XYZ file of C-alpha atoms in Angstrom:
461
model
C -13.297 -26.039 14.841
C -12.377 -28.953 12.485
C -8.767 -30.181 12.493
C -6.867 -28.663 9.620
C -5.370 -30.903 6.964
C -2.199 -30.941 4.777
C -0.740 -32.877 1.946
C 3.035 -33.378 1.916
C 4.530 -34.458 -1.427
C 8.325 -35.675 -1.569
C 10.015 -38.669 -2.851
C 12.472 -38.796 0.171
C 10.965 -40.765 3.078
C 13.116 -38.876 5.611
C 12.025 -35.491 4.447
C 8.309 -36.689 4.456
C 8.668 -38.060 7.913
C 10.256 -34.757 9.229
C 7.490 -32.732 7.713
C 4.799 -34.960 8.909
C 6.083 -34.967 12.517
C 6.444 -31.168 12.469
C 2.972 -30.496 11.099
C 1.253 -33.158 13.435
C 2.697 -31.355 16.402
C 0.978 -28.253 15.204
C -2.347 -30.177 15.354
C -2.635 -30.768 11.525
C -3.830 -34.047 10.042
C -1.356 -35.074 7.321
C -1.429 -37.191 4.398
C 1.707 -37.855 2.273
C 2.557 -38.862 -1.345
C 5.863 -39.868 -2.989
C 4.975 -38.697 -6.577
C 2.629 -36.353 -8.438
C 0.221 -39.114 -9.582
C -0.572 -40.015 -6.049
C -0.819 -36.440 -5.027
C -3.384 -35.631 -7.742
C -5.484 -38.538 -6.705
C -5.431 -37.419 -2.969
C -6.139 -33.710 -3.952
C -9.137 -34.576 -6.136
C -10.661 -36.723 -3.537
C -10.308 -34.274 -0.635
C -8.543 -31.028 -1.092
C -6.510 -30.152 2.014
C -5.949 -26.661 3.558
C -2.379 -26.744 2.697
C -0.209 -28.645 0.140
C 3.639 -28.788 0.528
C 5.575 -30.176 -2.439
C 9.136 -30.875 -3.374
C 10.406 -29.468 -6.559
C 11.744 -32.583 -8.128
C 9.513 -35.735 -8.145
C 9.853 -39.035 -9.963
C 6.973 -38.285 -12.422
C 7.301 -34.599 -12.986
C 8.282 -31.300 -11.154
C 6.602 -29.085 -8.624
C 5.901 -26.192 -11.050
C 3.710 -28.519 -13.086
C 1.793 -29.473 -9.972
C 1.328 -25.883 -8.925
C -0.233 -25.135 -12.341
C -2.549 -28.179 -11.944
C -3.579 -27.136 -8.428
C -4.490 -23.579 -9.756
C -6.909 -25.160 -12.183
C -8.388 -27.990 -10.224
C -8.370 -26.858 -6.592
C -7.358 -23.115 -6.514
C -8.520 -22.713 -2.866
C -5.624 -24.888 -1.571
C -2.554 -22.831 -0.925
C 0.402 -24.735 -2.285
C 4.095 -24.065 -1.123
C 7.221 -25.570 -2.700
C 10.355 -26.894 -1.186
C 13.372 -25.665 -3.322
C 17.078 -26.494 -3.363
C 19.353 -24.180 -1.332
C 20.194 -21.084 -3.232
C 17.623 -21.836 -6.047
C 16.131 -18.316 -5.881
C 15.186 -18.476 -9.718
C 13.213 -21.662 -9.146
C 11.489 -20.219 -6.055
C 10.453 -17.131 -8.170
C 9.228 -19.248 -11.036
C 6.980 -21.185 -8.595
C 5.553 -17.937 -7.164
C 4.687 -16.680 -10.621
C 2.945 -20.139 -11.318
C 0.791 -19.503 -8.256
C 2.501 -20.912 -5.328
C 1.564 -19.512 -2.053
C 5.250 -19.408 -0.840
C 8.468 -21.444 -0.710
C 10.781 -22.879 1.771
C 14.461 -23.817 0.968
C 16.312 -26.973 1.931
C 17.617 -27.777 4.423
C 14.158 -26.926 5.917
C 14.320 -24.519 8.844
C 11.496 -25.580 11.062
C 10.733 -22.177 12.548
C 10.424 -20.845 8.990
C 8.260 -23.875 8.032
C 5.808 -23.119 10.973
C 5.448 -19.503 10.015
C 4.519 -20.671 6.550
C 2.036 -23.140 7.635
C 0.328 -20.738 10.006
C 0.160 -18.141 7.198
C -1.512 -20.695 4.913
C -4.009 -21.893 7.387
C -5.263 -18.305 7.861
C -6.400 -18.489 4.219
C -9.067 -20.881 5.169
C -10.475 -18.606 7.906
C -13.609 -16.564 7.350
C -13.584 -14.463 4.200
C -12.372 -10.819 4.729
C -12.607 -9.633 0.995
C -15.089 -7.013 2.030
C -13.072 -5.520 4.814
C -12.761 -1.789 4.203
C -9.337 -0.077 3.795
C -8.384 3.235 5.143
C -10.118 4.934 2.318
C -12.182 2.451 0.321
C -13.259 5.281 -2.244
C -10.051 4.922 -4.008
C -11.000 1.453 -5.222
C -14.594 2.302 -5.977
C -15.748 1.884 -9.570
C -17.585 -0.304 -11.989
C -15.216 0.270 -14.815
C -13.538 -2.910 -16.367
C -10.104 -1.668 -15.204
C -11.242 -1.226 -11.469
C -13.161 -4.570 -11.559
C -10.048 -6.402 -12.821
C -7.896 -4.553 -10.263
C -10.214 -5.782 -7.426
C -10.012 -9.334 -8.622
C -6.319 -9.200 -8.957
C -5.809 -7.860 -5.389
C -8.078 -10.597 -4.050
C -6.026 -13.273 -5.800
C -2.677 -11.863 -4.991
C -3.657 -11.582 -1.306
C -3.653 -15.291 -1.031
C 0.066 -15.503 -2.119
C 3.229 -14.377 -0.317
C 4.819 -13.391 -3.714
C 6.538 -9.970 -3.874
C 4.181 -7.752 -5.973
C 5.305 -4.607 -7.805
C 2.454 -2.075 -8.194
C 2.965 0.299 -11.069
C 0.856 3.340 -11.868
C 0.909 7.026 -12.320
C 1.148 9.445 -9.298
C -2.129 9.717 -7.429
C -3.645 6.654 -8.784
C -4.011 4.870 -5.470
C -0.937 2.605 -5.399
C -0.656 2.578 -1.721
C -4.441 1.749 -1.221
C -3.962 -1.322 -3.524
C -1.023 -2.413 -1.292
C -3.259 -2.043 1.741
C -6.042 -4.001 0.211
C -3.586 -6.889 -0.637
C -2.485 -6.809 3.006
C -5.997 -6.584 4.577
C -7.323 -9.503 2.385
C -4.396 -11.797 3.088
C -3.198 -14.079 5.839
C -1.035 -11.181 7.293
C -4.041 -8.929 7.920
C -3.580 -9.100 11.743
C 0.053 -7.953 11.359
C 1.306 -4.459 10.719
C 1.184 -2.706 7.508
C 4.231 -0.407 7.191
C 4.373 2.052 4.281
C 7.633 4.009 3.542
C 8.254 6.491 0.760
C 11.826 5.632 -0.175
C 12.345 9.052 -1.848
C 11.691 10.846 1.455
C 14.509 9.352 3.504
C 17.802 11.104 3.532
C 20.320 8.867 2.049
C 22.700 9.014 5.095
C 19.890 7.878 7.362
C 18.369 5.168 5.014
C 20.177 2.056 6.416
C 19.247 3.208 10.024
C 15.581 3.717 9.038
C 15.292 0.393 7.195
C 17.268 -1.935 9.442
C 17.496 -0.100 12.770
C 20.569 0.551 14.867
C 22.099 -0.038 18.229
C 22.372 2.620 20.925
C 25.697 4.545 20.486
C 26.451 3.119 16.975
C 26.845 6.690 15.568
C 26.457 10.245 16.640
C 22.747 10.794 17.507
C 21.927 7.151 18.196
C 20.656 7.820 21.685
C 18.685 4.677 21.920
C 18.078 1.342 20.067
C 15.899 1.542 17.068
C 13.938 -1.288 15.489
C 13.861 0.014 11.801
C 11.054 -0.440 9.237
C 11.815 -4.073 8.544
C 11.398 -5.193 12.195
C 8.373 -2.908 12.677
C 6.702 -4.802 9.848
C 7.553 -8.215 11.301
C 4.636 -10.596 10.806
C 3.010 -8.177 8.349
C 3.742 -6.252 5.089
C 6.295 -3.757 4.223
C 5.188 -1.404 1.285
C 8.129 0.365 -0.359
C 6.741 3.352 -2.240
C 8.752 5.086 -4.878
C 11.304 2.207 -4.672
C 13.048 3.538 -7.884
C 14.391 6.439 -5.652
C 16.553 4.085 -3.556
C 20.448 4.818 -4.207
C 22.453 1.963 -5.588
C 24.360 1.148 -2.320
C 21.028 0.702 -0.662
C 19.574 -1.455 -3.216
C 22.301 -3.952 -2.498
C 21.527 -4.120 1.184
C 17.778 -4.183 0.532
C 18.303 -7.174 -1.835
C 20.332 -9.153 0.720
C 17.587 -8.420 3.406
C 14.877 -9.680 1.121
C 16.855 -12.863 0.194
C 18.076 -13.779 3.556
C 14.862 -12.726 5.351
C 17.040 -11.070 7.897
C 18.458 -7.711 8.696
C 21.624 -6.458 10.538
C 21.034 -3.280 12.552
C 23.688 -0.579 12.355
C 26.307 -1.170 14.899
C 25.225 -4.792 15.473
C 27.213 -7.888 14.579
C 24.281 -10.267 14.462
C 21.517 -10.619 11.794
C 17.820 -10.630 13.124
C 15.382 -12.811 11.280
C 12.268 -10.935 9.889
C 9.008 -12.421 8.547
C 7.529 -9.842 6.119
C 5.948 -9.639 2.723
C 7.411 -7.126 0.469
C 5.107 -4.952 -1.714
C 6.623 -2.109 -3.772
C 5.540 0.659 -6.139
C 6.742 3.559 -8.330
C 5.387 5.825 -10.862
C 8.568 5.709 -12.899
C 9.588 3.216 -15.612
C 11.573 0.664 -13.627
C 12.689 -1.567 -16.623
C 13.983 1.599 -18.229
C 16.044 2.513 -15.083
C 17.335 -1.120 -15.088
C 18.561 -0.550 -18.767
C 20.235 2.778 -17.656
C 22.001 0.989 -14.817
C 20.435 3.212 -12.079
C 18.428 0.349 -10.758
C 19.854 -3.223 -10.045
C 18.596 -5.959 -12.259
C 18.762 -8.599 -9.548
C 16.588 -6.459 -7.218
C 14.098 -5.622 -9.985
C 13.502 -9.447 -10.593
C 13.255 -10.000 -6.910
C 10.559 -7.306 -6.122
C 8.769 -7.662 -9.595
C 7.718 -11.312 -9.336
C 4.095 -10.294 -10.164
C 3.324 -6.941 -11.571
C 0.049 -5.229 -10.838
C -0.998 -2.190 -12.925
C -3.210 0.552 -11.465
C -5.188 2.241 -14.239
C -5.140 6.002 -14.569
C -8.386 7.995 -13.800
C -8.633 9.321 -17.362
C -9.028 5.641 -18.612
C -12.140 5.131 -16.310
C -14.218 8.428 -16.665
C -17.411 6.462 -15.843
C -16.133 6.022 -12.248
C -15.693 9.740 -11.590
C -19.287 10.215 -10.499
C -19.012 7.463 -7.895
C -15.708 8.662 -6.674
C -16.887 12.273 -6.538
C -19.870 11.433 -4.486
C -17.740 9.395 -1.991
C -15.194 12.134 -1.634
C -17.783 14.918 -1.049
C -19.633 12.783 1.490
C -16.437 12.231 3.359
C -15.538 15.927 3.235
C -18.998 16.790 4.614
C -18.331 14.325 7.527
C -14.984 15.835 8.202
C -16.090 19.411 8.332
C -19.586 18.714 9.802
C -21.453 20.313 6.900
C -24.184 19.099 4.523
C -22.719 17.282 1.575
C -22.536 19.273 -1.725
C -23.884 17.773 -4.972
C -22.221 18.130 -8.436
C -24.378 19.721 -11.121
C -24.623 17.896 -14.438
C -22.381 20.540 -15.979
C -19.718 20.043 -13.229
C -19.759 16.261 -13.607
C -19.396 16.606 -17.451
C -16.421 18.993 -16.929
C -14.740 16.548 -14.611
C -15.174 13.755 -17.044
C -13.624 15.779 -19.900
C -10.612 16.672 -17.707
C -7.443 14.653 -18.272
C -6.483 14.231 -14.540
C -2.570 14.065 -14.822
C -2.688 13.796 -11.006
C -5.368 11.062 -11.017
C -7.646 10.362 -8.005
C -5.421 12.692 -5.682
C -6.115 15.557 -8.055
C -9.790 14.755 -8.067
C -9.748 14.902 -4.338
C -7.850 18.222 -4.448
C -10.333 19.742 -7.074
C -13.468 18.663 -5.034
C -12.007 19.806 -1.690
C -11.311 23.254 -3.046
C -14.830 23.472 -4.736
C -16.424 22.166 -1.602
C -14.938 24.959 0.529
C -15.703 27.715 -1.949
C -19.263 27.058 -3.139
C -21.895 29.066 -1.253
C -24.822 26.757 -1.798
C -24.975 22.921 -1.556
C -24.248 22.580 -5.209
C -21.026 22.510 -7.090
C -21.260 23.911 -10.533
C -18.687 23.844 -13.371
C -17.375 27.215 -12.498
C -16.753 26.232 -8.839
C -14.205 23.582 -10.071
C -11.812 26.228 -11.445
C -10.399 23.861 -14.035
C -8.151 25.817 -16.391
C -8.581 29.041 -14.653
C -7.525 30.688 -11.394
C -10.151 31.110 -8.534
C -11.922 34.357 -8.478
C -10.595 36.810 -5.836
C -13.865 36.798 -3.826
C -13.772 33.148 -3.497
C -10.206 32.364 -2.637
C -9.588 29.603 -0.278
C -6.505 31.522 0.873
C -7.740 34.039 3.451
C -4.583 36.070 3.104
C -5.736 37.035 -0.293
C -8.924 38.497 1.304
C -7.205 40.681 3.888
C -7.295 44.322 3.373
C -3.690 45.243 2.036
C -2.805 47.548 4.898
C -3.675 44.814 7.419
C -1.285 42.125 5.941
C 1.892 41.843 7.900
C 5.168 42.575 6.153
C 7.220 39.682 5.052
C 10.750 39.706 6.501
C 12.836 37.031 4.846
C 15.377 35.390 7.163
C 19.021 36.041 6.349
C 19.988 32.370 7.085
C 17.919 29.342 6.654
C 14.713 28.880 4.697
C 11.241 30.429 5.218
C 8.491 28.065 6.195
C 5.937 29.483 3.804
C 3.208 27.135 4.617
C 3.222 27.947 8.235
C 3.645 31.641 7.605
C 0.441 31.805 5.413
C -1.245 29.771 8.073
C -0.356 32.251 10.795
C -1.805 35.065 8.628
C -5.068 33.234 8.079
C -5.303 32.451 11.706
C -4.868 36.062 12.736
C -7.347 37.115 9.978
C -9.997 34.705 11.228
C -9.517 35.666 14.780
C -9.907 39.276 13.965
C -13.088 38.708 11.907
C -14.649 36.696 14.659
C -13.946 39.144 17.300
C -15.296 41.966 15.091
C -18.556 40.011 14.532
C -18.849 38.711 18.126
C -18.100 35.115 16.889
C -20.956 35.178 14.293
C -19.376 32.782 11.936
C -21.820 33.775 8.981
C -20.926 37.512 9.425
C -17.197 36.679 9.811
C -17.189 34.628 6.611
C -18.609 37.597 4.703
C -16.146 39.987 6.298
C -13.342 37.748 5.180
C -14.710 37.422 1.656
C -15.029 33.710 1.662
C -17.976 31.274 1.921
C -19.376 30.016 5.259
C -18.359 26.538 4.239
C -14.719 27.784 3.532
C -14.651 29.311 7.098
C -15.751 26.059 8.592
C -13.054 24.231 6.675
C -10.387 26.690 7.736
C -11.473 26.495 11.381
C -11.270 22.730 11.394
C -7.890 22.653 9.478
C -6.363 25.251 11.761
C -7.713 23.636 14.965
C -9.603 26.752 15.877
C -13.035 25.130 16.632
């Protein structure tokens, strides 16, 4: 393996020497420059694997150099050295295309982390690495092509990215793709839905707690920030954070450290923040329900995920992928969409986007008797016919259905209650037909495929 190379640009000899010694001890071959003119000459002659530049130089500033590097040698990651507390300058450099930034006085552990992350960008290409569900980024429409290109480009940066888009459009998958294609790909990817955490537990969930710090804290807890150390923290539905938590989140992001509940010391964390919401965050800032300083900190770069209705030509490819996955999951032959079914899907508005398409196809897949899904099987704009219900409780003979006793205190767990009805009905039908699944499906008034689906979902295989 060849020796990695770096270029350090700073007009202060002491800083240049400190950085050169630090990088040399990491096994990196270092060149130095005292101004932008010299730096450009060295970059054009032999682009290094990392460029580290001061912001204020005798013949220009670091932002100008970042722009120049983006045009002339875009494969070279460049990090800028900013004055202490100059967060606006740091954000400006990230928007210009800088890989990352480090503040003066330079903390050597932080510098080493930055350098190691930058050098990973020159390792073998991982752009084709599959995500958890690559189908959500499938498509040949202009919007999806642009989205894939943007994720590849943003993966090379450490800038916070705000992913906007409607519910069900695949924002978490985009975040995963940014993580998997970047230098943090070997670290953890931690996704959290900010709207799903009770406000009283939010600080403990994010920052962790010490044993005994409050009632119920029976053990030490790391928290989401420390769980994501060395990787990426994805804050989904970030607009749902209460104001008091927004203040604490902003401090943790700026200081790159967290203070667990009940602890007097801050713990440093090395994470990249990606965030998303389906809500209009700038409007919430205007209303005063979302802090403007936090908005500017997480929204350094915005990435828009197009809704499904804007890319109808991708529906066929997405549908085929979803149906093939369903067939693998339920060990059935894949179903095919008829031309009429495909046209009906293309005409649908999809307010729920890709997630809605998945739900529609899963329902149709389980209900169709043959290996073809026709327009009627999609049940778009109409309720499913009684004989083809995916809810077995609707197919039970009325006098066999158990009575529903609502609890006096507390709430009824309706989903589990319905599943228990389905489980009992399936068991009864299988016993009556001596475990002949085809006959049992007929007795239940559902398709064989729907029975297979239910058996797998309820863990009855």
